[in-house]
Short mmCIF file of C-alpha atoms in Angstrom, two decimals:
data_model
loop_
_atom_site.label_atom_id
_atom_site.label_comp_id
_atom_site.label_asym_id
_atom_site.label_seq_id
_atom_site.Cartn_x
_atom_site.Cartn_y
_atom_site.Cartn_z
CA MET A 1 2.24 1.44 10.64
CA THR A 2 -0.48 3.77 9.39
CA ARG A 3 -3.85 2.07 9.19
CA ALA A 4 -6.01 2.40 6.12
CA LEU A 5 -9.18 2.94 8.16
CA GLU A 6 -9.88 3.17 11.86
CA LEU A 7 -12.94 3.63 14.06
CA ILE A 8 -12.63 4.75 17.66
CA GLU A 9 -15.71 4.28 19.86
CA VAL A 10 -18.10 5.13 17.03
CA SER A 11 -21.87 5.12 17.61
CA VAL A 12 -24.74 5.84 15.23
CA ASP A 13 -28.12 6.59 16.83
CA TYR A 14 -31.47 7.55 15.32
CA HIS A 15 -35.17 7.33 16.10
CA ARG A 16 -37.67 4.98 14.46
CA GLY A 17 -41.33 5.16 15.39
CA GLY A 18 -40.42 7.46 18.27
CA GLN A 19 -38.03 4.89 19.71
CA PRO A 20 -34.24 5.29 19.86
CA VAL A 21 -32.23 2.86 17.73
CA HIS A 22 -28.54 2.17 18.31
CA ALA A 23 -27.53 1.18 14.79
CA LEU A 24 -23.86 1.14 15.80
CA ASP A 25 -22.79 0.94 19.42
CA SER A 26 -19.27 2.04 20.46
CA ALA A 27 -17.56 0.31 17.53
CA SER A 28 -13.76 0.31 17.40
CA LEU A 29 -11.64 -1.37 14.75
CA ALA A 30 -8.52 -0.90 12.65
CA ILE A 31 -8.01 -2.05 9.06
CA GLY A 32 -4.41 -2.50 7.94
CA ARG A 33 -3.02 -1.90 4.48
CA SER A 34 -3.33 -4.86 2.10
CA GLU A 35 -5.73 -6.52 4.54
CA SER A 36 -9.02 -8.16 3.55
CA VAL A 37 -11.68 -8.20 6.27
CA ALA A 38 -15.12 -9.84 6.19
CA VAL A 39 -17.96 -8.54 8.36
CA MET A 40 -20.62 -11.12 9.26
CA GLY A 41 -23.82 -11.13 11.27
CA PRO A 42 -27.60 -11.49 10.93
CA SER A 43 -29.72 -9.03 8.96
CA GLY A 44 -30.18 -5.80 10.90
CA CYS A 45 -27.05 -6.30 13.02
CA GLY A 46 -25.38 -3.13 11.72
CA LYS A 47 -23.14 -4.38 8.91
CA SER A 48 -24.40 -1.87 6.36
CA THR A 49 -24.24 0.95 8.91
CA LEU A 50 -20.65 0.02 9.75
CA LEU A 51 -19.68 0.10 6.08
CA GLY A 52 -21.54 3.39 5.62
CA VAL A 53 -19.55 4.98 8.45
CA LEU A 54 -16.26 3.64 7.05
CA ALA A 55 -17.27 4.88 3.59
CA LEU A 56 -17.99 8.37 5.00
CA THR A 57 -21.59 8.24 3.78
CA ILE A 58 -23.08 7.94 7.30
CA PRO A 59 -21.80 10.50 9.83
CA PRO A 60 -21.34 9.04 13.31
CA THR A 61 -23.31 10.36 16.26
CA SER A 62 -20.16 10.09 18.36
CA GLY A 63 -16.63 8.76 18.06
CA SER A 64 -13.89 9.21 15.47
CA VAL A 65 -13.22 7.93 11.94
CA LEU A 66 -9.63 8.03 10.67
CA VAL A 67 -8.55 7.58 7.06
CA ASN A 68 -4.84 6.87 6.63
CA GLY A 69 -4.36 8.00 10.22
CA VAL A 70 -6.04 11.38 9.64
CA PRO A 71 -9.46 12.29 11.12
CA ALA A 72 -12.16 12.29 8.46
CA PRO A 73 -13.48 15.77 7.55
CA SER A 74 -16.61 16.84 9.38
CA SER A 75 -18.23 18.74 6.49
CA PRO A 76 -20.27 16.86 3.85
CA ASP A 77 -18.15 18.32 1.03
CA GLY A 78 -14.92 17.37 2.76
CA ARG A 79 -16.15 13.84 3.39
CA ALA A 80 -17.22 13.50 -0.25
CA ARG A 81 -13.81 14.65 -1.49
CA THR A 82 -12.02 12.16 0.76
CA ARG A 83 -14.39 9.38 -0.25
CA ASN A 84 -14.03 10.06 -3.98
CA ARG A 85 -10.25 10.29 -3.76
CA LEU A 86 -9.37 7.43 -1.40
CA LEU A 87 -12.25 4.94 -1.22
CA GLY A 88 -13.97 2.58 -3.65
CA LEU A 89 -17.58 1.59 -2.92
CA ILE A 90 -19.63 -1.40 -4.06
CA PRO A 91 -23.21 -1.05 -2.73
CA GLN A 92 -25.55 -4.02 -2.23
CA SER A 93 -27.21 -3.71 -5.62
CA GLY A 94 -23.96 -3.08 -7.48
CA ALA A 95 -25.67 0.15 -8.62
CA VAL A 96 -24.50 0.03 -12.21
CA ILE A 97 -26.43 2.44 -14.42
CA ASP A 98 -28.35 0.52 -17.04
CA HIS A 99 -28.62 3.23 -19.70
CA LEU A 100 -24.87 3.96 -19.72
CA SER A 101 -22.29 1.81 -21.45
CA VAL A 102 -20.05 -0.36 -19.31
CA LEU A 103 -17.13 1.96 -20.12
CA ALA A 104 -19.11 5.04 -19.05
CA ASN A 105 -20.13 3.31 -15.81
CA VAL A 106 -16.53 2.54 -14.91
CA SER A 107 -15.33 6.04 -15.86
CA LEU A 108 -17.76 7.80 -13.49
CA PRO A 109 -15.55 7.86 -10.34
CA LEU A 110 -12.77 9.57 -12.30
CA GLU A 111 -15.16 12.28 -13.47
CA TYR A 112 -15.99 13.11 -9.85
CA SER A 113 -12.56 12.76 -8.27
CA ARG A 114 -10.30 13.87 -11.12
CA PRO A 115 -12.35 16.15 -13.38
CA ARG A 116 -9.23 17.75 -14.88
CA ILE A 117 -8.05 14.47 -16.38
CA ARG A 118 -8.77 14.34 -20.10
CA ARG A 119 -11.65 12.19 -21.24
CA ARG A 120 -9.29 10.01 -23.27
CA VAL A 121 -7.16 9.30 -20.20
CA ARG A 122 -10.23 8.51 -18.09
CA HIS A 123 -11.38 6.02 -20.71
CA GLU A 124 -7.93 4.42 -20.89
CA ARG A 125 -7.96 3.94 -17.11
CA ALA A 126 -11.49 2.51 -17.28
CA LYS A 127 -10.51 0.11 -20.07
CA GLN A 128 -7.57 -1.12 -18.00
CA ALA A 129 -9.82 -1.66 -14.98
CA LEU A 130 -12.23 -3.68 -17.13
CA ALA A 131 -9.35 -5.74 -18.50
CA ASP A 132 -8.09 -6.35 -14.95
CA VAL A 133 -11.42 -7.92 -13.97
CA GLY A 134 -11.70 -9.96 -17.16
CA ILE A 135 -14.43 -8.16 -19.09
CA GLY A 136 -12.54 -5.81 -21.36
CA TRP A 137 -14.67 -7.12 -24.21
CA ALA A 138 -17.81 -5.55 -22.68
CA GLU A 139 -16.86 -1.86 -22.75
CA ALA A 140 -19.41 -0.86 -25.39
CA THR A 141 -22.18 -3.05 -23.94
CA THR A 142 -24.90 -1.84 -21.56
CA PRO A 143 -25.39 -3.63 -18.21
CA PRO A 144 -28.80 -5.21 -19.02
CA ARG A 145 -27.04 -7.38 -21.62
CA LEU A 146 -24.70 -8.86 -19.00
CA SER A 147 -25.09 -11.76 -16.59
CA GLY A 148 -25.27 -11.17 -12.84
CA GLY A 149 -21.63 -12.10 -12.39
CA GLU A 150 -20.56 -9.82 -15.24
CA ARG A 151 -22.52 -6.90 -13.77
CA GLN A 152 -20.72 -7.42 -10.47
CA ARG A 153 -17.39 -7.37 -12.30
CA VAL A 154 -18.39 -3.99 -13.73
CA ALA A 155 -19.09 -2.80 -10.17
CA VAL A 156 -15.68 -4.11 -9.08
CA ALA A 157 -13.93 -2.38 -11.99
CA ARG A 158 -15.69 0.89 -11.15
CA ALA A 159 -14.56 0.63 -7.52
CA LEU A 160 -10.97 -0.08 -8.64
CA VAL A 161 -10.60 2.52 -11.39
CA ASN A 162 -9.58 5.32 -9.01
CA ARG A 163 -6.91 3.08 -7.42
CA PRO A 164 -8.44 3.54 -3.96
CA HIS A 165 -6.69 2.93 -0.67
CA CYS A 166 -9.65 0.84 0.48
CA ILE A 167 -12.66 -0.86 -1.12
CA LEU A 168 -15.87 -1.31 0.85
CA ALA A 169 -18.28 -3.90 -0.54
CA ASP A 170 -21.76 -4.46 0.92
CA GLU A 171 -23.02 -7.99 0.15
CA PRO A 172 -21.50 -7.94 -3.35
CA THR A 173 -22.21 -11.65 -3.95
CA ALA A 174 -25.73 -11.86 -2.48
CA SER A 175 -27.51 -12.46 -5.80
CA LEU A 176 -24.88 -14.77 -7.32
CA ASP A 177 -24.59 -18.55 -7.45
CA SER A 178 -21.89 -20.07 -5.25
CA THR A 179 -19.30 -20.56 -8.00
CA THR A 180 -19.70 -17.02 -9.33
CA ALA A 181 -19.72 -15.62 -5.78
CA LEU A 182 -16.37 -17.19 -4.96
CA GLY A 183 -14.93 -15.98 -8.27
CA VAL A 184 -16.04 -12.39 -7.58
CA THR A 185 -14.65 -12.61 -4.03
CA SER A 186 -11.27 -13.85 -5.24
CA LEU A 187 -11.22 -11.07 -7.82
CA LEU A 188 -12.06 -8.44 -5.20
CA ILE A 189 -9.32 -9.61 -2.85
CA SER A 190 -6.61 -9.92 -5.50
CA GLN A 191 -7.36 -6.63 -7.24
CA SER A 192 -8.01 -4.49 -4.16
CA THR A 193 -4.84 -5.58 -2.36
CA ARG A 194 -2.59 -5.70 -5.44
CA HIS A 195 -1.25 -2.18 -4.91
CA GLY A 196 -1.40 -2.14 -1.12
CA GLY A 197 -5.10 -1.38 -0.82
CA SER A 198 -7.51 -2.91 1.68
CA LEU A 199 -10.88 -4.63 1.36
CA ILE A 200 -13.83 -4.67 3.76
CA ILE A 201 -16.70 -6.89 2.68
CA ALA A 202 -20.04 -7.40 4.43
CA THR A 203 -21.38 -10.87 3.74
CA HIS A 204 -23.71 -13.63 4.91
CA ASP A 205 -21.69 -16.28 3.06
CA PRO A 206 -19.16 -18.14 5.25
CA ARG A 207 -17.22 -19.24 2.15
CA VAL A 208 -16.70 -15.61 1.18
CA ALA A 209 -15.59 -14.81 4.73
CA GLU A 210 -13.13 -17.71 4.78
CA ALA A 211 -11.34 -16.23 1.76
CA CYS A 212 -10.52 -13.05 3.73
CA ASP A 213 -7.61 -12.47 6.10
CA ARG A 214 -9.86 -11.72 9.05
CA VAL A 215 -13.52 -12.04 10.02
CA LEU A 216 -15.46 -9.64 12.25
CA THR A 217 -18.84 -10.62 13.68
CA MET A 218 -21.63 -8.21 14.62
CA GLN A 219 -24.76 -8.43 16.76
CA ASP A 220 -27.21 -5.65 17.68
CA GLY A 221 -24.92 -2.88 16.46
CA ARG A 222 -21.85 -4.17 18.30
CA ILE A 223 -18.68 -5.78 17.00
CA THR A 224 -18.64 -9.00 19.00
CA GLY A 225 -15.68 -10.83 17.55
#
């Protein structure tokens, strides 16, 4: 079976204060279709770097990244095209844009990945994504008027709107209370895997991890379990 994402002996090295840092050390993993995977570990262990490599935003120093069984492009433009077409990203902050309406926020990925689609069609897709996550009523609202949980639902809808093969979420529940965090996690899992997609979520919360199919642990840039 073709894997959604795969890393083969991937390392990411850089220098900080003149000293070498091994942010990711010979990481290998495979993510199956319709699989939800949590990544856990202490701050600074490499979770965000791992997600950045999988999201094609951080190029590896060595090793291979495969998307749907195909090696990821080496050029920045090629990586961006693959990312925009096949992956959905939820950064730590959620990164919704406060001065844009909720509908405009959710439409953004379609403008980058499918610019030839008519604006009306993009908005219809965005409205459906908002309805899928339970905040269709908020399309004309701006993010500052929403609660923390509602803002995260906007971020989830934006990641889903392009119907990606895989969603990568970096601490998406970090600023939420426990009840809201579990609700957002359940939503992420159900919506991302509904059409055969996969979910990779970096988290400190063991309850979030328990909701996933599989849990990976990291320490000092290595996948340890």
